[in-house]
Amino acid sequence: MSALFNTSLAAFLTSDYFAFLKISTSTIRSYLNTFCVLLYMTACIFFILGIKKLGKTDTARKGNFYSSIGMGIAVFAVLISSEVWYGGIIAYILAIVPIAAGSFIGYLWAKKVEMTGMPELVALFNGFGGLASLLVALSQFCCFYGLNIDKFSALTLGLTIAIGGIAFTGSIIAWGKLSGKLFKGTVSLPNKNLINGILCGVGLVGILLYTFDSEGAFGTVGVVLTTFIFLALGVTMVITIGGGDMPVIISFLNALSGLAAAFAGFPLGNPVLVVSGCLVGASGLILTLIMCKAMNRSFFSLLFKDFGAKKSGAAAAGGVQKEPRAMSIEDAYLILEAAKNVVFIPGYGMAVAQAQHAVKELSDVLEENGCEVNFAIHPVAGRMPGHMNVLLAEANVPYEQLKTSDEMNPHMSEVDVAIVIGANDVVNPAAINDESSPLYGMPIVNAFEARTVFVLKRGKGTGFSGIENPLFTNDNTVMIYGDAKQTVSQLVVEFDND
Ligand code: NAP
């Protein structure tokens, strides 16, 4: 501050007003840059706090809030940094108009989206994150065009283009598959691994060309090659993935979008981008590995197997399917009334029907009737990790009643009634006994072992993987057709009328 005061005073006393303005402005800029670094550090602290709080359901909202504050601070820091300052009013218009438009669209979209549409939205966000990093890297390439930049910056720029490209197209394909708008069902890509291997090899050559010849024609060819090849690789990598493996690949794409942002931070010289990108990348990778373990999949088999290559069991053999047996609400009530031990197995259909509050009511009346009630939650039930936990926590189901499949399965044969509410893939026994099934090897909730199984669904729709479920035709299974919320509410009414 004293330097600022001295130069300002000297300029004022010599009546050199122009020098006064020039010197003090440049000094102010240097103070601003120091202030920006402090703001970046504050933003990083908020990001770290946010991610810590996101680890638990009850603090997750706070985690989101802290992360938003961190992002707000980071954006403010960029706006007052000297790079934007030097650009003058045009730079401010070019920065603020898209930020305002993006924030407005994001706000409306997030307000409008249904809980069941969240995974699609997350997939799109991952894709936009990858696209943003890709565009930043391409704009840096244009800025450095014809210049010999240091090899590390050139390498990180190439990696940003590659990873951002895969995250963008891969996430768009994942969004299309999840929403049923693109590549519905299983898709097979003959020689998938060979195609992906060739694409990867050629793309890496492109990155090396730019790294070692950033100012020359080879470098430019390298960047063009890297861009198109890795955009294509995102498509070929994700297009064949489906069924139980979809959440794992979404989490992986999330990690990639974080890594792309982290790499983009190096050529830009922006530490907050490096830190926040690393946080997203690392947490996404950890979640991917946890989900792979929960799904009994190796990470490499997920990327390299061709999901659409096989058809399962009876469907593949063209075998005759048994018809499921339906049961009325009144008869189902009589069985439930006598039950001493009931397990709810929720799935995507419970989210569609928004049946969680009705399920809590049924659970309460069953307990009043002297019945032990538990919930068996599969790690990928619904359409995003933790989907069922969030819905049941919203309905105030006690945390102790929420059991994982691993905790519940050893006791399944002692359960009087397993109530499958809008779940399908996560209770499909083909995952255990049909080696040709794409679900084979994926852990399930062993609903088929319960004495009686109620399956609540609207009709004969398949689950996310599009695979038939032999559980529905088992002798101990009965179907209660209808919207899950209405069915459960009617069962509660039966208890109330008793
Ligand atoms: P699911 O296999 O998708 O089955 C949902 C079932 O709910 C359908 O069979 C449908 O049958 C029924 N349903 C839909 N609306 C209903 C309503 N209003 N009332 C009653 N039933 C209704 O669900 P899941 O067992 O939860 O398995 C999740 C699947 O999604 C897995 O394959 C998983 O890999 C995948 N996935 C999960 C995530 C994640 O992170 N959790 C992300 C992406 C994909 P009807 O049409 O006959 O009613």
Coordinates of C-alpha atoms and ligand atoms in Angstrom, one line a residue:
M1 CA 0.0 0.0 0.0
S2 CA 2.9 2.4 0.8
A3 CA 4.3 1.9 -2.7
L4 CA 0.9 2.8 -4.2
F5 CA 0.7 5.9 -1.9
N6 CA 4.3 7.0 -2.7
T7 CA 4.0 6.7 -6.5
S8 CA 0.6 8.4 -6.4
L9 CA 1.9 11.3 -4.3
A10 CA 5.0 11.8 -6.4
A11 CA 2.9 11.8 -9.6
F12 CA 0.5 14.3 -8.0
L13 CA 3.2 16.6 -6.7
T14 CA 4.9 16.8 -10.1
S15 CA 1.4 17.4 -11.6
D16 CA 2.0 14.5 -14.1
Y17 CA -1.6 13.4 -13.9
F18 CA -1.1 11.0 -16.8
A19 CA 1.8 9.2 -15.1
F20 CA -0.3 9.2 -11.9
L21 CA -3.0 7.4 -13.7
K22 CA -0.7 5.0 -15.5
I23 CA 1.4 4.0 -12.5
S24 CA -1.4 3.7 -10.1
T25 CA -3.4 1.6 -12.6
S26 CA -0.6 -0.8 -13.1
T27 CA 0.0 -1.0 -9.3
I28 CA -3.7 -1.6 -8.8
R29 CA -3.5 -4.4 -11.3
S30 CA -0.7 -6.1 -9.5
Y31 CA -2.7 -5.9 -6.3
L32 CA -5.7 -7.3 -8.1
N33 CA -3.7 -10.2 -9.3
T34 CA -2.5 -11.0 -5.8
F35 CA -6.1 -10.7 -4.7
C36 CA -7.2 -13.1 -7.5
V37 CA -4.7 -15.7 -6.2
L38 CA -6.3 -15.4 -2.7
L39 CA -9.7 -15.8 -4.2
Y40 CA -8.6 -18.9 -6.2
M41 CA -7.3 -20.4 -2.9
T42 CA -10.6 -19.6 -1.2
A43 CA -12.5 -21.2 -4.0
C44 CA -10.4 -24.3 -3.7
I45 CA -11.1 -24.5 0.0
F46 CA -14.8 -24.3 -0.7
F47 CA -14.5 -27.0 -3.4
I48 CA -12.7 -29.4 -0.9
L49 CA -15.3 -28.7 1.8
G50 CA -18.1 -29.2 -0.7
I51 CA -16.8 -32.6 -1.8
K52 CA -16.3 -33.7 1.8
K53 CA -19.9 -32.8 2.7
L54 CA -21.2 -34.5 -0.5
G55 CA -20.0 -37.8 1.0
K56 CA -23.0 -38.1 3.3
T57 CA -26.7 -37.9 2.4
D58 CA -27.6 -35.5 5.3
T59 CA -24.9 -33.0 4.4
A60 CA -25.0 -33.4 0.6
R61 CA -27.2 -30.2 0.1
K62 CA -24.6 -28.2 2.1
G63 CA -21.9 -29.8 0.0
N64 CA -23.6 -28.6 -3.2
F65 CA -24.0 -25.1 -1.7
Y66 CA -20.3 -24.8 -0.7
S67 CA -19.2 -26.0 -4.1
S68 CA -21.5 -23.4 -5.7
I69 CA -20.0 -20.6 -3.6
G70 CA -16.5 -21.8 -4.6
M71 CA -17.5 -21.7 -8.3
G72 CA -19.0 -18.2 -7.8
I73 CA -15.8 -17.0 -6.2
A74 CA -13.7 -18.6 -9.0
V75 CA -15.8 -16.9 -11.7
F76 CA -15.5 -13.6 -9.9
A77 CA -11.7 -14.0 -9.7
V78 CA -11.4 -14.6 -13.4
L79 CA -13.6 -11.6 -14.2
I80 CA -11.3 -9.2 -12.2
S81 CA -8.1 -10.9 -13.3
S82 CA -5.8 -8.8 -15.5
E83 CA -6.4 -11.0 -18.6
V84 CA -10.1 -9.9 -18.7
W85 CA -9.2 -6.4 -17.5
Y86 CA -6.8 -5.8 -20.4
G87 CA -9.5 -6.9 -22.9
G88 CA -11.7 -3.9 -21.7
I89 CA -15.4 -3.7 -22.1
I90 CA -15.6 -6.1 -25.1
A91 CA -14.0 -8.8 -23.0
Y92 CA -16.5 -8.2 -20.2
I93 CA -19.4 -8.4 -22.6
L94 CA -18.0 -11.6 -24.1
A95 CA -17.6 -13.1 -20.7
I96 CA -20.7 -11.9 -18.9
V97 CA -23.3 -12.5 -21.6
P98 CA -22.6 -16.3 -22.0
I99 CA -22.3 -16.7 -18.2
A100 CA -25.7 -15.0 -17.7
A101 CA -27.3 -17.0 -20.5
G102 CA -25.8 -20.3 -19.3
S103 CA -26.8 -19.7 -15.7
F104 CA -30.3 -18.8 -16.7
I105 CA -30.7 -21.9 -18.8
G106 CA -29.1 -24.1 -16.1
Y107 CA -31.4 -22.7 -13.5
L108 CA -34.5 -23.3 -15.5
W109 CA -33.4 -26.8 -16.5
A110 CA -32.4 -27.9 -13.0
K111 CA -35.8 -26.5 -11.6
K112 CA -37.7 -28.4 -14.3
V113 CA -36.0 -31.7 -14.3
E114 CA -37.8 -34.7 -12.6
M115 CA -35.9 -36.8 -10.1
T116 CA -36.0 -39.6 -12.7
G117 CA -34.4 -37.4 -15.3
M118 CA -31.4 -36.5 -13.1
P119 CA -29.0 -39.1 -14.6
E120 CA -29.6 -37.8 -18.1
L121 CA -29.0 -34.3 -16.9
V122 CA -25.7 -35.4 -15.1
A123 CA -24.6 -37.1 -18.4
L124 CA -25.3 -33.9 -20.3
F125 CA -23.4 -31.8 -17.7
N126 CA -20.4 -34.2 -18.1
G127 CA -20.6 -33.8 -21.8
F128 CA -20.8 -30.0 -21.6
G129 CA -17.8 -30.0 -19.2
G130 CA -15.8 -32.1 -21.7
L131 CA -16.9 -29.8 -24.6
A132 CA -15.9 -26.6 -22.6
S133 CA -12.4 -28.0 -22.0
L134 CA -12.1 -29.1 -25.6
L135 CA -13.1 -25.6 -26.8
V136 CA -10.7 -23.9 -24.3
A137 CA -7.9 -26.1 -25.6
L138 CA -8.7 -25.3 -29.3
S139 CA -8.8 -21.6 -28.5
Q140 CA -5.4 -21.9 -26.8
F141 CA -4.1 -23.7 -29.9
C142 CA -5.3 -20.7 -32.0
C143 CA -3.6 -18.2 -29.6
F144 CA -0.3 -20.1 -29.8
Y145 CA -0.6 -20.7 -33.5
G146 CA 2.8 -20.6 -35.2
L147 CA 4.6 -20.3 -31.8
N148 CA 6.9 -22.8 -30.4
I149 CA 5.4 -23.4 -26.9
D150 CA 7.0 -25.5 -24.2
K151 CA 6.5 -29.3 -24.6
F152 CA 4.6 -29.7 -21.3
S153 CA 2.0 -27.1 -22.3
A154 CA 1.7 -28.6 -25.7
L155 CA 1.3 -32.1 -24.2
T156 CA -1.4 -31.0 -21.7
L157 CA -3.2 -29.1 -24.5
G158 CA -3.3 -32.2 -26.6
L159 CA -4.5 -34.3 -23.7
T160 CA -7.2 -31.7 -23.0
I161 CA -8.5 -32.1 -26.5
A162 CA -8.4 -35.9 -26.3
I163 CA -10.1 -36.4 -23.0
G164 CA -12.5 -33.5 -23.5
G165 CA -13.5 -35.0 -26.9
I166 CA -14.2 -38.5 -25.4
A167 CA -16.1 -37.0 -22.5
F168 CA -18.2 -34.9 -24.8
T169 CA -19.3 -37.5 -27.4
G170 CA -19.4 -40.4 -24.9
S171 CA -21.7 -38.4 -22.6
I172 CA -24.0 -37.5 -25.4
I173 CA -24.3 -41.2 -26.3
A174 CA -24.9 -42.0 -22.6
W175 CA -27.5 -39.3 -22.4
G176 CA -29.2 -40.6 -25.6
K177 CA -29.2 -44.2 -24.3
L178 CA -30.5 -43.2 -20.8
S179 CA -33.3 -41.0 -22.2
G180 CA -34.2 -43.6 -24.9
K181 CA -33.6 -41.0 -27.6
L182 CA -30.5 -42.6 -29.2
F183 CA -29.4 -46.2 -29.7
K184 CA -32.2 -47.8 -27.6
G185 CA -31.5 -51.4 -26.5
T186 CA -28.3 -53.2 -27.1
V187 CA -25.9 -52.2 -29.8
S188 CA -23.1 -54.4 -31.1
L189 CA -20.0 -53.1 -32.8
P190 CA -18.0 -55.8 -34.5
N191 CA -14.3 -55.7 -33.7
K192 CA -14.9 -53.0 -31.2
N193 CA -11.6 -53.5 -29.4
L194 CA -9.6 -53.4 -32.7
I195 CA -11.5 -50.2 -33.8
N196 CA -10.9 -48.5 -30.5
G197 CA -7.3 -49.6 -30.4
I198 CA -6.6 -48.1 -33.8
L199 CA -8.4 -44.9 -33.0
C200 CA -6.5 -44.6 -29.7
G201 CA -3.2 -45.2 -31.4
V202 CA -3.8 -42.7 -34.2
G203 CA -5.0 -40.1 -31.7
L204 CA -1.9 -40.5 -29.5
V205 CA 0.3 -40.0 -32.6
G206 CA -1.7 -36.7 -33.2
I207 CA -0.9 -35.6 -29.6
L208 CA 2.8 -36.4 -30.0
L209 CA 2.9 -34.5 -33.4
Y210 CA 1.7 -31.3 -31.6
T211 CA 3.9 -31.8 -28.6
F212 CA 7.1 -32.0 -30.7
D213 CA 6.2 -29.6 -33.5
S214 CA 3.8 -27.1 -31.9
E215 CA 4.8 -24.3 -34.4
G216 CA 4.9 -26.4 -37.5
A217 CA 2.4 -27.9 -40.0
F218 CA 2.8 -31.4 -38.4
G219 CA 1.5 -29.9 -35.1
T220 CA -1.6 -28.4 -36.8
V221 CA -2.3 -31.8 -38.5
G222 CA -1.8 -33.4 -35.1
V223 CA -4.4 -31.2 -33.4
V224 CA -7.0 -31.7 -36.1
L225 CA -6.4 -35.5 -36.0
T226 CA -6.6 -35.6 -32.2
T227 CA -9.9 -33.7 -32.2
F228 CA -11.7 -35.9 -34.7
I229 CA -10.3 -39.2 -33.6
F230 CA -11.1 -38.7 -29.9
L231 CA -14.6 -37.4 -30.7
A232 CA -15.1 -40.6 -32.6
L233 CA -13.6 -42.7 -29.8
G234 CA -16.2 -41.4 -27.3
V235 CA -18.9 -42.8 -29.6
T236 CA -17.3 -46.2 -30.2
M237 CA -16.4 -46.6 -26.6
V238 CA -19.9 -46.0 -25.1
I239 CA -22.2 -47.1 -27.8
T240 CA -22.0 -50.8 -26.9
I241 CA -22.3 -50.3 -23.2
G242 CA -25.7 -50.9 -21.6
G243 CA -27.8 -52.4 -18.9
G244 CA -26.1 -52.7 -15.5
D245 CA -22.9 -51.1 -16.7
M246 CA -24.4 -47.8 -17.6
P247 CA -23.9 -46.0 -14.2
V248 CA -20.3 -47.1 -14.1
I249 CA -19.5 -45.5 -17.5
I250 CA -21.4 -42.3 -16.5
S251 CA -19.2 -42.1 -13.4
F252 CA -16.1 -42.7 -15.6
L253 CA -17.2 -40.0 -18.1
N254 CA -17.6 -37.6 -15.1
A255 CA -14.0 -38.4 -14.1
L256 CA -12.9 -37.7 -17.7
S257 CA -14.6 -34.4 -17.8
G258 CA -12.8 -33.4 -14.5
L259 CA -9.4 -34.6 -15.9
A260 CA -10.0 -32.6 -19.1
A261 CA -10.6 -29.5 -17.0
A262 CA -7.5 -30.2 -14.9
F263 CA -5.3 -30.5 -18.1
A264 CA -6.9 -27.4 -19.5
G265 CA -5.7 -25.5 -16.4
F266 CA -2.0 -26.0 -17.4
P267 CA -1.7 -24.2 -20.7
L268 CA -4.1 -21.5 -19.3
G269 CA -2.0 -21.2 -16.1
N270 CA -5.2 -21.3 -14.0
P271 CA -4.6 -23.1 -10.7
V272 CA -8.3 -23.2 -9.7
L273 CA -9.0 -25.2 -12.9
V274 CA -6.3 -27.7 -12.1
V275 CA -7.4 -28.1 -8.5
S276 CA -11.2 -28.4 -9.2
G277 CA -10.5 -30.6 -12.3
C278 CA -8.3 -33.0 -10.2
L279 CA -11.0 -33.1 -7.4
V280 CA -13.7 -34.1 -10.0
G281 CA -11.4 -36.5 -11.8
A282 CA -10.2 -38.2 -8.6
S283 CA -13.6 -38.5 -7.0
G284 CA -15.1 -39.7 -10.3
L285 CA -12.4 -42.4 -10.7
I286 CA -12.8 -43.5 -7.0
L287 CA -16.6 -43.8 -7.6
T288 CA -16.1 -45.7 -10.8
L289 CA -13.8 -48.3 -9.0
I290 CA -16.3 -48.6 -6.1
M291 CA -19.1 -49.2 -8.5
C292 CA -17.1 -51.7 -10.6
K293 CA -16.5 -53.6 -7.3
A294 CA -20.1 -53.5 -6.3
M295 CA -21.1 -54.7 -9.8
N296 CA -18.5 -57.5 -9.8
R297 CA -17.0 -56.1 -13.0
S298 CA -13.4 -55.3 -13.9
F299 CA -12.9 -51.8 -15.2
F300 CA -11.2 -53.2 -18.3
S301 CA -14.0 -55.7 -19.1
L302 CA -16.4 -52.7 -18.9
L303 CA -14.5 -50.8 -21.6
F304 CA -13.5 -53.7 -23.8
K305 CA -16.5 -56.1 -23.8
D306 CA -19.2 -55.9 -26.4
F307 CA -22.5 -55.8 -24.5
G308 CA -24.7 -56.2 -27.5
A309 CA -22.9 -59.3 -28.8
K310 CA -25.0 -61.9 -26.9
K311 CA -28.7 -62.4 -26.3
S312 CA -29.8 -64.1 -23.1
G313 CA -31.4 -67.4 -22.2
A314 CA -34.8 -68.2 -23.4
A315 CA -34.9 -65.1 -25.6
A316 CA -31.8 -66.3 -27.5
A317 CA -33.0 -69.9 -27.7
G318 CA -36.4 -68.8 -28.8
G319 CA -37.8 -70.8 -25.8
V320 CA -41.4 -70.7 -24.7
Q321 CA -41.9 -68.2 -21.8
K322 CA -44.2 -69.1 -18.8
E323 CA -46.9 -66.5 -18.1
P324 CA -46.6 -64.6 -14.8
R325 CA -49.4 -65.0 -12.2
A326 CA -51.3 -61.9 -11.2
M327 CA -52.8 -61.3 -7.7
S328 CA -55.5 -58.8 -6.5
I329 CA -54.8 -56.2 -3.8
E330 CA -57.2 -57.9 -1.4
D331 CA -55.4 -61.3 -1.7
A332 CA -52.0 -59.6 -1.4
Y333 CA -53.3 -57.8 1.8
L334 CA -54.2 -61.1 3.4
I335 CA -50.7 -62.5 2.8
L336 CA -49.1 -59.3 4.1
E337 CA -51.3 -59.2 7.2
A338 CA -50.0 -62.6 8.2
A339 CA -46.3 -61.8 7.4
K340 CA -43.8 -61.5 10.2
N341 CA -40.8 -60.4 8.1
V342 CA -41.1 -58.1 5.0
V343 CA -38.4 -56.7 2.8
F344 CA -39.0 -53.9 0.3
I345 CA -36.8 -53.9 -2.8
P346 CA -37.2 -50.6 -4.5
G347 CA -36.1 -49.8 -8.1
Y348 CA -36.5 -47.3 -10.8
G349 CA -40.3 -47.7 -11.0
M350 CA -40.6 -46.5 -7.4
A351 CA -38.9 -43.2 -8.5
V352 CA -41.2 -43.0 -11.6
A353 CA -44.3 -43.5 -9.5
Q354 CA -43.0 -41.2 -6.7
A355 CA -44.2 -44.0 -4.4
Q356 CA -41.6 -43.5 -1.6
H357 CA -44.1 -41.7 0.8
A358 CA -46.8 -44.4 0.3
V359 CA -44.1 -47.1 0.8
K360 CA -43.2 -45.4 4.1
E361 CA -46.9 -45.5 5.1
L362 CA -47.1 -49.2 4.3
S363 CA -43.9 -49.9 6.2
D364 CA -45.4 -48.1 9.2
V365 CA -48.7 -50.1 9.2
L366 CA -46.8 -53.3 8.8
E367 CA -44.6 -52.5 11.8
E368 CA -47.8 -51.6 13.8
N369 CA -49.0 -55.0 12.8
G370 CA -45.9 -56.6 14.5
C371 CA -43.9 -57.2 11.3
E372 CA -40.2 -56.6 10.9
V373 CA -39.5 -54.4 7.9
N374 CA -36.3 -53.8 6.0
F375 CA -35.3 -52.3 2.7
A376 CA -32.8 -54.0 0.4
I377 CA -31.0 -51.4 -1.7
H378 CA -29.0 -52.4 -4.7
P379 CA -26.1 -50.2 -5.6
V380 CA -27.4 -49.4 -9.1
A381 CA -31.2 -49.5 -8.4
G382 CA -32.8 -46.5 -10.1
R383 CA -30.9 -44.3 -12.5
M384 CA -28.1 -42.9 -10.4
P385 CA -25.9 -44.1 -7.5
G386 CA -27.8 -43.6 -4.3
H387 CA -31.1 -42.9 -6.1
M388 CA -33.2 -45.1 -3.8
N389 CA -31.4 -43.9 -0.6
V390 CA -32.2 -40.2 -1.5
L391 CA -35.9 -41.0 -2.2
L392 CA -36.3 -43.1 1.0
A393 CA -34.5 -40.5 3.1
E394 CA -36.9 -37.9 1.7
A395 CA -39.8 -40.1 3.0
N396 CA -38.1 -40.3 6.4
V397 CA -37.4 -44.1 6.3
P398 CA -35.0 -44.7 9.2
Y399 CA -31.4 -45.1 8.1
E400 CA -31.1 -48.4 10.1
Q401 CA -33.8 -50.0 7.9
L402 CA -31.8 -49.4 4.7
K403 CA -29.7 -52.5 4.1
T404 CA -27.3 -53.1 1.2
S405 CA -27.8 -56.2 -1.0
D406 CA -24.8 -57.8 0.7
E407 CA -26.3 -57.3 4.1
M408 CA -29.8 -58.6 3.2
N409 CA -29.0 -61.5 0.8
P410 CA -27.8 -64.0 3.5
H411 CA -31.2 -63.5 5.3
M412 CA -33.4 -63.6 2.2
S413 CA -34.6 -67.2 2.7
E414 CA -36.0 -66.2 6.1
V415 CA -38.1 -63.4 4.6
D416 CA -41.9 -64.0 4.4
V417 CA -42.6 -61.5 1.7
A418 CA -40.2 -59.6 -0.6
I419 CA -42.0 -56.6 -2.2
V420 CA -40.3 -55.6 -5.4
I421 CA -41.4 -52.1 -6.1
G422 CA -40.6 -51.1 -9.7
A423 CA -37.3 -53.0 -9.7
N424 CA -36.4 -55.4 -12.5
D425 CA -32.7 -55.7 -13.5
V426 CA -31.5 -55.6 -9.9
V427 CA -33.6 -58.7 -9.0
N428 CA -33.0 -60.6 -12.2
P429 CA -31.8 -64.2 -11.3
A430 CA -30.3 -64.5 -14.9
A431 CA -27.4 -62.5 -13.4
I432 CA -26.6 -65.6 -11.3
N433 CA -27.7 -68.6 -13.4
D434 CA -27.6 -67.6 -17.1
E435 CA -24.0 -67.3 -18.3
S436 CA -25.2 -66.0 -21.7
S437 CA -27.0 -63.0 -20.0
P438 CA -25.4 -59.6 -20.3
L439 CA -26.2 -59.2 -16.7
Y440 CA -24.3 -62.4 -15.7
G441 CA -21.9 -61.8 -12.8
M442 CA -23.7 -58.6 -11.6
P443 CA -24.7 -59.0 -8.0
I444 CA -28.5 -58.8 -7.4
V445 CA -30.9 -58.7 -4.5
N446 CA -31.8 -62.4 -4.1
A447 CA -35.6 -61.7 -4.0
F448 CA -36.2 -65.1 -5.6
E449 CA -35.1 -66.8 -2.3
A450 CA -38.0 -65.2 -0.2
R451 CA -41.0 -67.4 0.6
T452 CA -43.3 -65.1 -1.4
V453 CA -42.4 -62.4 -3.9
F454 CA -44.7 -59.6 -4.8
V455 CA -43.7 -57.7 -7.9
L456 CA -45.3 -54.3 -8.3
K457 CA -45.2 -53.0 -11.9
R458 CA -47.5 -51.5 -14.5
G459 CA -47.3 -54.2 -17.1
K460 CA -44.9 -56.4 -19.0
G461 CA -42.2 -53.7 -19.5
T462 CA -38.6 -54.9 -19.3
G463 CA -36.0 -53.1 -17.2
F464 CA -33.3 -50.8 -18.3
S465 CA -31.2 -53.6 -19.8
G466 CA -34.2 -54.7 -22.0
I467 CA -33.8 -58.3 -20.7
E468 CA -36.6 -60.6 -19.7
N469 CA -36.8 -61.5 -16.0
P470 CA -37.4 -65.2 -15.1
L471 CA -38.2 -64.1 -11.5
F472 CA -41.6 -63.0 -12.7
T473 CA -42.6 -66.6 -13.7
N474 CA -41.2 -68.3 -10.6
D475 CA -43.7 -70.4 -8.6
N476 CA -43.3 -68.2 -5.5
T477 CA -43.8 -64.9 -7.4
V478 CA -47.0 -63.0 -8.0
M479 CA -47.5 -59.9 -10.0
I480 CA -49.6 -56.9 -8.7
Y481 CA -50.1 -54.8 -11.8
G482 CA -50.6 -51.1 -11.6
D483 CA -48.8 -47.9 -10.8
A484 CA -46.6 -48.6 -7.8
K485 CA -47.9 -45.6 -5.8
Q486 CA -51.6 -46.5 -6.3
T487 CA -50.9 -50.2 -5.5
V488 CA -49.1 -49.4 -2.3
S489 CA -51.7 -46.8 -1.2
Q490 CA -54.5 -49.4 -1.8
L491 CA -52.6 -51.9 0.4
V492 CA -52.4 -49.2 3.1
V493 CA -56.2 -48.6 2.8
E494 CA -56.8 -52.3 3.2
F495 CA -54.9 -52.2 6.5
D496 CA -56.7 -49.1 7.6
N497 CA -60.1 -50.7 6.8
D498 CA -59.3 -53.7 8.9
Ligands
NAP1 P1 -35.3 -51.3 -14.1 O1 -34.6 -52.5 -14.4 O2 -35.1 -50.1 -15.0 O3 -36.8 -51.6 -14.0 C1 -37.8 -50.6 -13.7 C2 -39.1 -51.3 -13.7 O4 -40.0 -50.4 -13.1 C3 -39.6 -51.6 -15.1 O5 -39.6 -53.0 -15.3 C4 -41.0 -51.0 -15.2 O6 -41.9 -52.0 -15.6 C5 -41.3 -50.6 -13.7 N1 -42.0 -49.3 -13.6 C6 -41.8 -48.2 -14.3 N2 -42.7 -47.2 -13.9 C7 -43.5 -47.8 -13.0 C8 -44.5 -47.3 -12.2 N3 -45.0 -46.1 -12.3 N4 -45.1 -48.1 -11.3 C9 -44.6 -49.4 -11.1 N5 -43.6 -49.9 -11.9 C10 -43.0 -49.1 -12.8 O7 -35.0 -50.7 -12.6 P2 -34.0 -51.3 -11.5 O8 -34.3 -52.7 -11.2 O9 -33.9 -50.2 -10.5 O10 -32.6 -51.3 -12.2 C11 -31.9 -50.2 -12.6 C12 -31.3 -50.3 -14.0 O11 -30.9 -49.1 -14.5 C13 -30.1 -51.2 -14.0 O12 -30.0 -51.9 -15.2 C14 -29.0 -50.2 -13.9 O13 -27.7 -50.7 -14.4 C15 -29.5 -49.1 -14.8 N6 -28.9 -47.8 -14.5 C16 -28.7 -47.5 -13.2 C17 -28.0 -46.3 -12.9 C18 -27.7 -46.0 -11.5 O14 -26.7 -45.2 -11.3 N7 -28.4 -46.4 -10.5 C19 -27.8 -45.4 -14.0 C20 -28.1 -45.7 -15.3 C21 -28.7 -47.0 -15.5 P3 -43.3 -51.6 -16.3 O15 -43.0 -50.7 -17.4 O16 -44.0 -52.8 -16.7 O17 -44.1 -50.8 -15.3

